[in-house]
PDB file of C-alpha atoms in Angstrom:
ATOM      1  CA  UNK M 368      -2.418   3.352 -26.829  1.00 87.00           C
ATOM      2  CA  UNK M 369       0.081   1.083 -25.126  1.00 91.00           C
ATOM      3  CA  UNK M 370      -0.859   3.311 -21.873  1.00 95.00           C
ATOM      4  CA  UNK M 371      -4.311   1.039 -22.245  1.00 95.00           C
ATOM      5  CA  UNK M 372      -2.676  -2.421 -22.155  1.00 96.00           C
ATOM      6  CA  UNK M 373      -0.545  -1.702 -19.387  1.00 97.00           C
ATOM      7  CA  UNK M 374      -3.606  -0.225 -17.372  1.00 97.00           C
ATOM      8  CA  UNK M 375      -5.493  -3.332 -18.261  1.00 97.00           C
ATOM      9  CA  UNK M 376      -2.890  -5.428 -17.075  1.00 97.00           C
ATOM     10  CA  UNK M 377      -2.599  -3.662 -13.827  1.00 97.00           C
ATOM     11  CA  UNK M 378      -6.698  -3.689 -13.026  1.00 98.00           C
ATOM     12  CA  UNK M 379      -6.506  -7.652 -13.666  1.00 98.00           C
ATOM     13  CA  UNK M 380      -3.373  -7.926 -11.563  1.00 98.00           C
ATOM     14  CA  UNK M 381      -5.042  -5.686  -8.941  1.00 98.00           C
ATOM     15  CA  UNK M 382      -8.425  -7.831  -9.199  1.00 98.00           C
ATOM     16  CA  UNK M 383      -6.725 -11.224  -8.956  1.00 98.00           C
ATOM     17  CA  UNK M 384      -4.500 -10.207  -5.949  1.00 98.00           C
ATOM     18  CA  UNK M 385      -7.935  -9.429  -4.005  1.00 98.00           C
ATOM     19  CA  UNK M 386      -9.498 -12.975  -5.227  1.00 98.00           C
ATOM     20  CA  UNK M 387      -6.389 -14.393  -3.741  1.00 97.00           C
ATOM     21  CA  UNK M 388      -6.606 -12.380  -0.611  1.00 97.00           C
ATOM     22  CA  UNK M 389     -10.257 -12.823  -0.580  1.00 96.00           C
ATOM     23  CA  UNK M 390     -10.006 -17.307  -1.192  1.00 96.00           C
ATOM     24  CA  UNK M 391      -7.187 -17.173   1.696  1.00 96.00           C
ATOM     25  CA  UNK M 392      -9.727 -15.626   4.216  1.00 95.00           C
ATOM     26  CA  UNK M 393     -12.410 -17.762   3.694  1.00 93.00           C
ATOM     27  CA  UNK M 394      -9.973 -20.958   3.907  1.00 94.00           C
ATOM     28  CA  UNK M 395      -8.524 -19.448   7.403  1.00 93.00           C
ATOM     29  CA  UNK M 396     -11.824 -19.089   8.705  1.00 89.00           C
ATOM     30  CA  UNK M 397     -11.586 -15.532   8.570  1.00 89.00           C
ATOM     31  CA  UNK M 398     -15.543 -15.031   8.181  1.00 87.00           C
ATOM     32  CA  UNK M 399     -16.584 -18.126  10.562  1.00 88.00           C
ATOM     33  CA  UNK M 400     -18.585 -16.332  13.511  1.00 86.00           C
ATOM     34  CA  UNK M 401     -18.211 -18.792  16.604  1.00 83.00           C
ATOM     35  CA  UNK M 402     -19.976 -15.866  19.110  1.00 84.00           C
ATOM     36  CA  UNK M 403     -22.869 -14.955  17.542  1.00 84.00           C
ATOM     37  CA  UNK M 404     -24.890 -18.709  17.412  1.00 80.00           C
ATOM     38  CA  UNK M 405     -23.913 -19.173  21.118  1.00 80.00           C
ATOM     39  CA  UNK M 406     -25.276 -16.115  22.223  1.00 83.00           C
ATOM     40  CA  UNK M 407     -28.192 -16.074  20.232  1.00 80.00           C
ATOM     41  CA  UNK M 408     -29.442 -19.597  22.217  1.00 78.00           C
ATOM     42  CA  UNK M 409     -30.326 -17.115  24.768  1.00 81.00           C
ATOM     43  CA  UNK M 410     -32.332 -14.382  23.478  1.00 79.00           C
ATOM     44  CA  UNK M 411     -34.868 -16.588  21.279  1.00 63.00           C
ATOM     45  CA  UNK M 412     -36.817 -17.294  24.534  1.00 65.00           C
ATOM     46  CA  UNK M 413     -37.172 -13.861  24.520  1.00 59.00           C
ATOM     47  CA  UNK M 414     -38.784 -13.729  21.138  1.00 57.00           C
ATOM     48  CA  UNK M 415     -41.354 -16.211  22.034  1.00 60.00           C
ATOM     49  CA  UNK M 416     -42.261 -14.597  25.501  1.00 59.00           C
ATOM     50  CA  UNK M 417     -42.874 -11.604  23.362  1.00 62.00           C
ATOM     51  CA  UNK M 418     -44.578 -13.548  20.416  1.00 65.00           C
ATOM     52  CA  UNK M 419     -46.963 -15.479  22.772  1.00 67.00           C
ATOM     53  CA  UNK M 420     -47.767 -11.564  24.789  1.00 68.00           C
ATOM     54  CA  UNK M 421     -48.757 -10.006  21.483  1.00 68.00           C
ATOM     55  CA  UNK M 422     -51.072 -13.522  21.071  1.00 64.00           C
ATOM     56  CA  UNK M 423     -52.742 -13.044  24.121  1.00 66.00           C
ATOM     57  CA  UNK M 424     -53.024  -9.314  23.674  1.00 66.00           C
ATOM     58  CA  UNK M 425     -54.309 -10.209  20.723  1.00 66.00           C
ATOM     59  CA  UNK M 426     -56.930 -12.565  21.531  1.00 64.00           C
ATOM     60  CA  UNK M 427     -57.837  -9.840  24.607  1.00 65.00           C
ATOM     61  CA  UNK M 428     -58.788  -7.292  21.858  1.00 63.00           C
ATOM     62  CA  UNK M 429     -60.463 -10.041  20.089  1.00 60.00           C
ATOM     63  CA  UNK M 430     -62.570 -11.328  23.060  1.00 58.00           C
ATOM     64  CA  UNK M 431     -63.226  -7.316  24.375  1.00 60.00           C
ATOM     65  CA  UNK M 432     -64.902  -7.063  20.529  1.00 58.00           C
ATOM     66  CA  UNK M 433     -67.305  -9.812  20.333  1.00 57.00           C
ATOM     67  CA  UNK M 434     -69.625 -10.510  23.056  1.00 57.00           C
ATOM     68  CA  UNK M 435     -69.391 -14.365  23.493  1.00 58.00           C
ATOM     69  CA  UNK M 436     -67.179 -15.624  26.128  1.00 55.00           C
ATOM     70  CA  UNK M 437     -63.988 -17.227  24.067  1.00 58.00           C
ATOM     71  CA  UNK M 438     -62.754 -19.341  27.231  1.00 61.00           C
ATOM     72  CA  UNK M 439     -64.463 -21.192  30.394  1.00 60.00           C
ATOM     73  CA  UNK M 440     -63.165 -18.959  32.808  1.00 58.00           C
ATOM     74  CA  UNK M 441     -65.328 -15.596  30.932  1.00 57.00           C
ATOM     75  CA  UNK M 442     -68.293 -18.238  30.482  1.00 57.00           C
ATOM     76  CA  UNK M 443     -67.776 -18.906  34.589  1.00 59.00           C
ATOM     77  CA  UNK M 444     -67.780 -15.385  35.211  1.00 56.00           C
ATOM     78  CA  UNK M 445     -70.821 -14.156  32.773  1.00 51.00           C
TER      79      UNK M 445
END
């Protein structure tokens, strides 16, 4: 029975040595990421490029399915 107590007593010495470990880290910066939000300036243009591609793709399919000219260049052209 006393076996119980003292494994107790290790598990919360065990858990409150990695809380203390764990509070030191985030104190010392230890988790702070000072690469990624630099690098990732440069690929959102990226995302838009893409995001205004699948737009126009989109509106392409949408235009090639109805037969009324969306824009003044297709009503020049009809």
């Amino acid at each position: 029975m006393y076996v119980m107590f003292i494994l107790i007593g290790f598990s919360l010495l065990v858990a409150l040595t990695f809380l203390g470990v764990f509070i030191w880290a985030v104190r010392n910066g230890q988790f702070e990421d000072h690469y990624t939000p630099s690098v990732r300036v440069l690929f959102d243009d990226e995302k838009e490029v893409k995001s205004e591609n699948t737009a126009n793709n989109e509106n392409t399919v949408k235009n090639e399915n109805t037969s009324k000219p969306d824009t003044q260049e297709q009503r020049s052209t009809d």
